[in-house]
Each structure stands twice: as structure tokens, then as C-alpha cells.
Amino acid sequence: MLCLIAMISLAISLSDWVLRGMLPSLKIPLSALNAVVCMYWFPMVGTYVLIRKYLIASWFVQFLTFHSLMLLGALCFGLIRAKLLPVSIIGLKEAVLISLPWSTMIFVAVKFYLAQKHLKLEQQLRKQAEINLLHAQLNPHFLFNSLNTIASFARTQPTRCEDLVHDLASVLRYSLSQSGLNQANKPTAKEAWAKLSDELVILNTWCDIERSRFGENLNISFDIDEDLLDEVVPAMLLQPLIENAIKHGKSVPLRIWITVRRDNQYMLFNVRDNGIGFAESDLANAHLKNTDIRDKRLEQNKVAHFGLEITQARLELEAGSRLELSNTSEGGASVEFKLQVGSMAC
């Protein structure tokens, strides 16, 4: 705002003196610069300092302060200009006529800018709060199933049980560290994204817990484009999709394939299985677009595919993307989504 006012004021002042037919002189730009400093920069900076120092909250008092400083600046400008150029001193009435409209326009412009800035910040905070709520719902969900698996080894295989506890601790630590729930210095959603390579390491750790649970009845394989390992993705995004496939696949043995490949400027993620596939109602509901988590009723006891609902809401909030649900020609379920390549720098 200060720079914009300076450019406009200098242009107007210089063109005004040229139209007056005055010969080029250093006094002309000095007079224009005097106008900028006295009538604009001094009132704006002075008002800001006074508002911050005395915590002035009233808009009327703020405007009165700004207008008073601009009026004082106009009088000072008139005195200095009269010494530089052959013009008369600006009187009090003329100073009021000059300062009142300019102070009003500038004050309204600044307040409008601040209002828009605060609105954007409020929207970001609301969005982050929704993401935090999604993470808070997701963590207990996978933790419950994993603890049941670990408990089954407590008496028969205590060493294996201990290893699984360490694996679960690593997964939970990663999930909490990457979520907005434990990141006071990460205020925005995308700053909580993680490298795909890190995500796959933790995902394999969690898959080992599930393999211990189902044994030979569960086979999970990964096909990852190595060129995408340094790209970043929302943390713990694939885990609910795999867990959903395990829970609803209902096929023995169950096979799950996770594929990540490049599709032009996008990363294409696909999780498919050889299970019974999605019901027609699930495929129909997948086309509904609504990021309001309250309307989606994400509570576990109300939603059949809790993991899908969580992931869909997170994708819309964090990446502006959507899940694509379908059934394969063999009858299994398939879930796909896209993320833009290079959308974040890690």
C-alpha cells in the first residue's frame, strides 16, 4: 500500500508541475516525495504504531487517529512545499478538504484487505480443524484392530508379540507426528505431508502386523514407480484403503495390490483386491460430493466403509481430489485417486 501510494502520488505531482509549465528542477521531485512522506507514509505508519502500542480496538478511534495524522501531515507538506516552490501555504480548511477523502479511502481499503486476510486465515484454521478431527477418528480405528492382533500372540508367541508392539508403536508415532494433532509449528494442511518413501516404510510395517493376523490367507504386494519415491503425499492415506479391503474383501486367500505410477502430471494410486467387490449402493454414494464431515456421519458405528469415508474427506480437504470406486472385471474392489506431481516441495 505504501509503495502503491508513492508511485501514484509521484506520477500525479510530476505531471501536475509539467502541466504548469515549470522548468525541470530537483525541487519538483523533492516536493512530490515530501507529499508522499508527510501525507501518506507518516499517517499510516504513525497510526499503526499508535494502534499497536495503545491497543486501540475501536474503528472510529482508529480512523480519527489516522485522519488527524494525515491532517497534520498535510499542513507540514504545505509548509515544506512553500519553501521549495513558489506556491502559497496550505491552510487548515484546505488541509481538511485534502485529508478527509484520502484518509477515508485509504482506511476503508486497509480495513477491507485485513478483513479478507482474516477471513482466509479463519477458513484455513477451520479446514485444519476438520483435518485434525479426521486424524483423531482414524488413529483409534486402526489401533483397535492392531491391538487385537497383538493380543492373540501374547501367550503363545511372546517374542513375536513384543516385535509387533514395537511395530505398532512406530506406526502410531508416525501417524501422530504427521497429523495436525501434534504439530504446533505446522499450521497448514500441506505442511503435514510426507515423502512417499517414508509413507511406504510405515505402511509395510503396519502390513506386517496384518500379515501376522491372517497368515497365508492374506497377501499384500506393492508396485511402486521408483521415480515417485521423493514425491509427497498426505500421511497415512493408503492405510485405511488397505484396511477397508481386508475388512470387506471376504475372500480366502485375500490378495491386495497397491500400485503407484505416474500418469502425465499426476501420481495415480490404486488399491485393488480379489474380494467380493463393492455393493451397488457404495458405488452410487461415491459420486456424492460433500466435504462436510458432519453430514457424512463419519462415526464408526454409522458408516460401513469408515476408512473410505475418512480418506474421501481428507482427499477433498487436503488435496482437492476424490476417490474413484469401481469393481474389477474379476469381481474385486478397486479404489483410485490422483495427486499432482510436484504439488509440494518436501
XYZ file of C-alpha atoms in Angstrom:
346
model
C 0.000 0.000 0.000
C 2.820 2.415 0.872
C 4.653 1.694 -2.399
C 1.454 1.998 -4.447
C 0.603 5.353 -2.884
C 4.154 6.570 -3.516
C 4.015 5.712 -7.219
C 0.583 7.259 -7.727
C 1.448 10.412 -5.812
C 4.770 10.906 -7.599
C 3.148 10.438 -11.004
C 0.363 12.920 -10.215
C 2.738 15.501 -8.746
C 5.246 15.353 -11.600
C 2.557 15.548 -14.284
C 0.925 18.460 -12.430
C 4.102 20.520 -12.382
C 4.835 19.716 -16.026
C 1.367 20.998 -16.951
C 2.118 24.177 -15.007
C 4.981 24.769 -17.428
C 7.711 24.775 -14.794
C 11.256 24.021 -15.854
C 12.721 20.689 -14.686
C 14.193 21.103 -11.216
C 15.264 18.912 -8.325
C 12.788 20.793 -6.154
C 9.842 19.270 -8.059
C 10.553 15.581 -7.177
C 11.558 16.682 -3.659
C 8.140 18.316 -3.264
C 6.444 15.166 -4.553
C 8.444 13.000 -2.173
C 7.538 15.391 0.641
C 3.856 14.821 -0.169
C 4.289 11.055 -0.014
C 6.138 11.122 3.322
C 4.037 13.744 5.102
C 0.551 12.914 3.814
C 0.703 9.126 3.438
C 3.659 7.305 4.957
C 3.773 9.295 8.183
C -0.005 8.960 8.899
C -0.118 5.260 8.001
C 2.973 4.189 9.940
C 2.114 6.509 12.836
C -1.423 5.148 13.085
C -0.156 1.568 13.016
C 2.315 2.255 15.832
C -0.296 4.005 17.992
C -2.877 1.250 17.455
C -0.390 -1.436 18.412
C 1.043 0.463 21.386
C -2.269 1.549 22.953
C -4.309 -1.427 21.702
C -6.927 0.743 20.020
C -9.798 -1.573 19.065
C -12.496 0.920 18.046
C -12.681 1.518 14.295
C -13.885 5.076 14.885
C -10.923 5.921 17.108
C -8.561 4.278 14.624
C -9.982 6.365 11.785
C -9.909 9.536 13.885
C -6.244 8.884 14.686
C -5.396 8.266 11.045
C -7.300 11.330 9.832
C -5.689 13.564 12.482
C -2.199 12.436 11.479
C -2.987 12.919 7.796
C -4.326 16.423 8.536
C -1.125 17.210 10.431
C 0.873 15.764 7.550
C -0.987 17.911 5.009
C -0.168 21.074 6.983
C 3.509 20.066 7.204
C 3.536 19.284 3.491
C 2.122 22.722 2.741
C 4.837 24.458 4.775
C 7.699 22.496 3.194
C 6.289 22.823 -0.325
C 6.011 26.607 0.049
C 9.734 26.750 0.836
C 10.641 24.625 -2.175
C 8.289 26.025 -4.800
C 6.600 29.405 -5.434
C 3.190 28.397 -4.035
C 1.110 29.516 -1.066
C 0.927 27.659 2.246
C -1.959 25.192 2.655
C -4.492 26.490 5.156
C -6.419 24.446 7.713
C -9.630 24.334 5.622
C -7.763 23.235 2.507
C -5.852 20.622 4.548
C -9.148 19.196 5.856
C -10.577 19.018 2.319
C -7.450 17.182 1.163
C -7.028 14.782 4.097
C -10.651 13.763 4.712
C -11.398 11.928 1.417
C -7.919 10.421 1.197
C -7.909 9.211 4.790
C -11.378 7.704 4.306
C -10.444 5.848 1.123
C -7.149 4.539 2.476
C -8.667 3.498 5.812
C -11.504 1.599 4.089
C -9.048 -0.068 1.689
C -6.794 -1.218 4.517
C -9.708 -2.499 6.585
C -11.077 -4.408 3.589
C -7.681 -6.006 2.997
C -7.349 -7.002 6.656
C -10.881 -8.395 6.712
C -10.141 -10.569 3.679
C -6.874 -11.703 5.223
C -8.564 -12.654 8.499
C -11.342 -14.460 6.610
C -8.781 -16.506 4.690
C -6.941 -17.335 7.912
C -10.191 -18.357 9.577
C -11.008 -20.646 6.642
C -7.548 -22.231 6.870
C -7.945 -22.794 10.610
C -11.403 -24.309 10.126
C -10.051 -26.589 7.409
C -7.148 -27.650 9.616
C -9.552 -28.329 12.488
C -11.584 -30.656 10.259
C -8.415 -32.456 9.157
C -7.332 -32.816 12.792
C -10.722 -34.315 13.622
C -10.336 -36.813 10.796
C -6.930 -37.852 12.108
C -8.349 -38.153 15.614
C -11.020 -40.538 14.325
C -8.612 -42.534 12.181
C -5.920 -43.330 14.766
C -8.128 -45.276 17.237
C -9.683 -47.107 14.273
C -6.543 -48.895 13.083
C -5.135 -49.061 16.618
C -8.065 -51.174 17.832
C -7.630 -53.877 15.179
C -3.849 -53.970 15.575
C -4.076 -54.384 19.348
C -6.405 -57.340 18.894
C -3.860 -58.955 16.603
C -1.013 -58.376 19.037
C -3.049 -59.680 21.963
C -3.506 -63.025 20.198
C 0.288 -63.593 20.333
C 0.720 -62.598 23.978
C 0.667 -66.170 25.412
C 1.669 -68.357 22.503
C 4.440 -66.250 20.937
C 5.610 -63.558 23.393
C 8.697 -62.685 21.322
C 6.578 -62.126 18.239
C 4.147 -60.143 20.364
C 6.966 -57.865 21.517
C 8.093 -57.268 17.921
C 4.544 -56.381 16.876
C 4.214 -53.939 19.771
C 7.335 -52.142 18.544
C 5.927 -52.119 15.005
C 2.633 -50.674 16.191
C 4.467 -48.045 18.245
C 6.383 -46.967 15.134
C 3.194 -46.690 13.101
C 1.362 -44.761 15.806
C 4.324 -42.434 16.390
C 4.498 -41.701 12.663
C 0.756 -41.121 12.417
C 0.739 -38.692 15.335
C 3.855 -36.834 14.183
C 2.466 -36.297 10.684
C -1.030 -35.293 11.773
C -2.076 -31.776 12.722
C -2.745 -33.034 16.266
C 0.914 -32.862 17.241
C 2.308 -30.067 15.084
C 2.168 -26.666 16.719
C 4.666 -25.313 14.201
C 2.844 -26.695 11.164
C -0.294 -24.585 10.764
C -1.261 -25.572 7.245
C -2.577 -28.846 5.932
C 0.043 -29.488 3.266
C 2.962 -28.904 5.607
C 1.975 -32.203 7.256
C 2.529 -34.199 4.051
C 5.280 -36.833 3.964
C 7.568 -38.390 1.387
C 6.065 -41.355 -0.418
C 9.137 -43.416 0.530
C 8.556 -42.710 4.245
C 4.888 -43.488 3.852
C 5.639 -46.864 2.252
C 8.074 -47.837 5.015
C 5.440 -47.277 7.705
C 2.745 -48.852 5.555
C 4.825 -52.030 5.204
C 5.331 -52.055 8.973
C 1.580 -51.928 9.503
C 1.023 -54.577 6.816
C 3.369 -56.917 8.702
C 1.022 -56.683 11.677
C -1.922 -57.622 9.475
C 0.035 -60.465 7.832
C 0.713 -61.837 11.304
C -3.002 -61.741 11.961
C -4.156 -63.608 8.841
C -1.072 -65.629 7.926
C -1.171 -67.212 4.468
C -4.752 -66.036 3.975
C -3.520 -62.506 3.273
C -1.094 -61.426 0.577
C -0.264 -57.727 0.087
C 2.026 -56.651 -2.752
C 3.348 -53.252 -3.840
C 4.184 -51.981 -7.327
C 5.687 -48.508 -6.955
C 7.262 -46.273 -9.581
C 10.680 -45.541 -8.061
C 10.786 -42.105 -9.714
C 7.928 -41.047 -7.400
C 9.513 -42.014 -4.082
C 10.604 -38.436 -3.319
C 7.136 -37.002 -4.037
C 4.978 -36.074 -1.059
C 1.512 -37.296 -0.148
C -0.911 -36.812 2.756
C 0.335 -39.050 5.562
C -1.495 -42.315 6.353
C -3.667 -42.034 3.262
C -3.270 -45.553 1.864
C -3.572 -47.416 5.176
C -7.382 -47.001 5.554
C -7.881 -48.190 1.953
C -5.904 -51.369 2.581
C -7.674 -51.910 5.911
C -11.023 -51.481 4.175
C -10.047 -54.126 1.615
C -9.030 -56.526 4.392
C -12.253 -55.990 6.307
C -14.689 -56.173 3.379
C -12.816 -58.360 0.871
C -14.276 -61.570 2.330
C -12.150 -63.804 0.117
C -9.780 -66.578 1.208
C -6.978 -66.226 0.431
C -7.273 -62.455 0.036
C -4.843 -60.680 -2.282
C -4.364 -56.916 -2.291
C -2.341 -54.995 -4.867
C -1.122 -51.442 -4.224
C 0.073 -49.590 -7.307
C 1.562 -46.110 -7.589
C 2.538 -44.929 -11.050
C 2.931 -41.716 -12.975
C 0.125 -40.554 -15.240
C 1.368 -37.417 -17.048
C 1.466 -34.708 -14.350
C -0.239 -36.872 -11.746
C 0.540 -39.728 -9.395
C -2.086 -42.424 -9.827
C -2.748 -44.516 -6.699
C -4.659 -47.773 -6.959
C -5.656 -50.279 -4.283
C -7.488 -53.371 -5.565
C -8.272 -56.827 -4.259
C -9.717 -60.163 -5.327
C -12.633 -59.920 -2.893
C -16.362 -59.641 -3.436
C -16.228 -56.026 -4.670
C -18.343 -53.007 -3.795
C -22.100 -53.107 -3.468
C -24.050 -51.025 -5.972
C -25.105 -48.655 -3.182
C -21.447 -47.986 -2.329
C -20.639 -47.141 -5.944
C -23.651 -44.812 -6.140
C -22.762 -42.991 -2.914
C -19.188 -42.492 -4.113
C -20.417 -39.854 -6.581
C -21.822 -37.626 -3.817
C -19.580 -34.599 -3.258
C -19.760 -33.245 0.270
C -16.761 -32.365 2.425
C -18.874 -31.549 5.473
C -17.805 -34.304 7.841
C -20.877 -33.803 9.979
C -23.219 -34.536 7.063
C -21.157 -37.547 6.096
C -21.626 -39.042 9.583
C -18.133 -40.368 9.940
C -18.768 -42.091 13.237
C -17.641 -45.684 13.023
C -20.920 -47.185 14.132
C -22.880 -45.350 11.426
C -20.717 -45.879 8.342
C -19.985 -49.248 6.776
C -16.805 -48.185 4.979
C -15.353 -45.946 7.658
C -11.872 -45.903 6.114
C -13.202 -44.853 2.722
C -15.235 -42.023 4.212
C -12.233 -40.763 6.183
C -9.954 -40.904 3.139
C -12.516 -39.244 0.874
C -12.950 -36.350 3.283
C -9.176 -35.975 3.730
C -8.537 -36.023 -0.022
C -11.065 -33.268 -0.646
C -9.775 -31.118 2.207
C -6.034 -31.643 1.783
C -5.566 -32.217 -1.954
C -8.764 -31.293 -3.774
C -9.003 -34.837 -5.128
C -11.549 -37.637 -4.957
C -11.698 -41.393 -4.624
C -12.871 -43.369 -7.641
C -14.551 -46.626 -6.627
C -15.153 -49.485 -9.060
C -15.244 -53.246 -9.369
C -12.678 -55.110 -11.446
C -13.619 -57.486 -14.241
C -12.736 -60.357 -11.892
C -15.183 -59.009 -9.302
C -12.821 -57.472 -6.772
C -12.921 -53.890 -5.484
C -10.715 -51.120 -6.852
C -10.045 -47.679 -5.345
C -8.142 -44.986 -7.249
C -7.184 -41.371 -6.707
C -4.782 -38.872 -8.239
C -2.358 -36.362 -6.763
C -0.494 -33.780 -8.777
C 3.228 -34.399 -9.178
C 5.358 -31.736 -7.553
C 2.437 -30.141 -5.693
C 4.635 -29.790 -2.607
C 8.337 -29.440 -2.007
C 9.473 -31.635 0.872
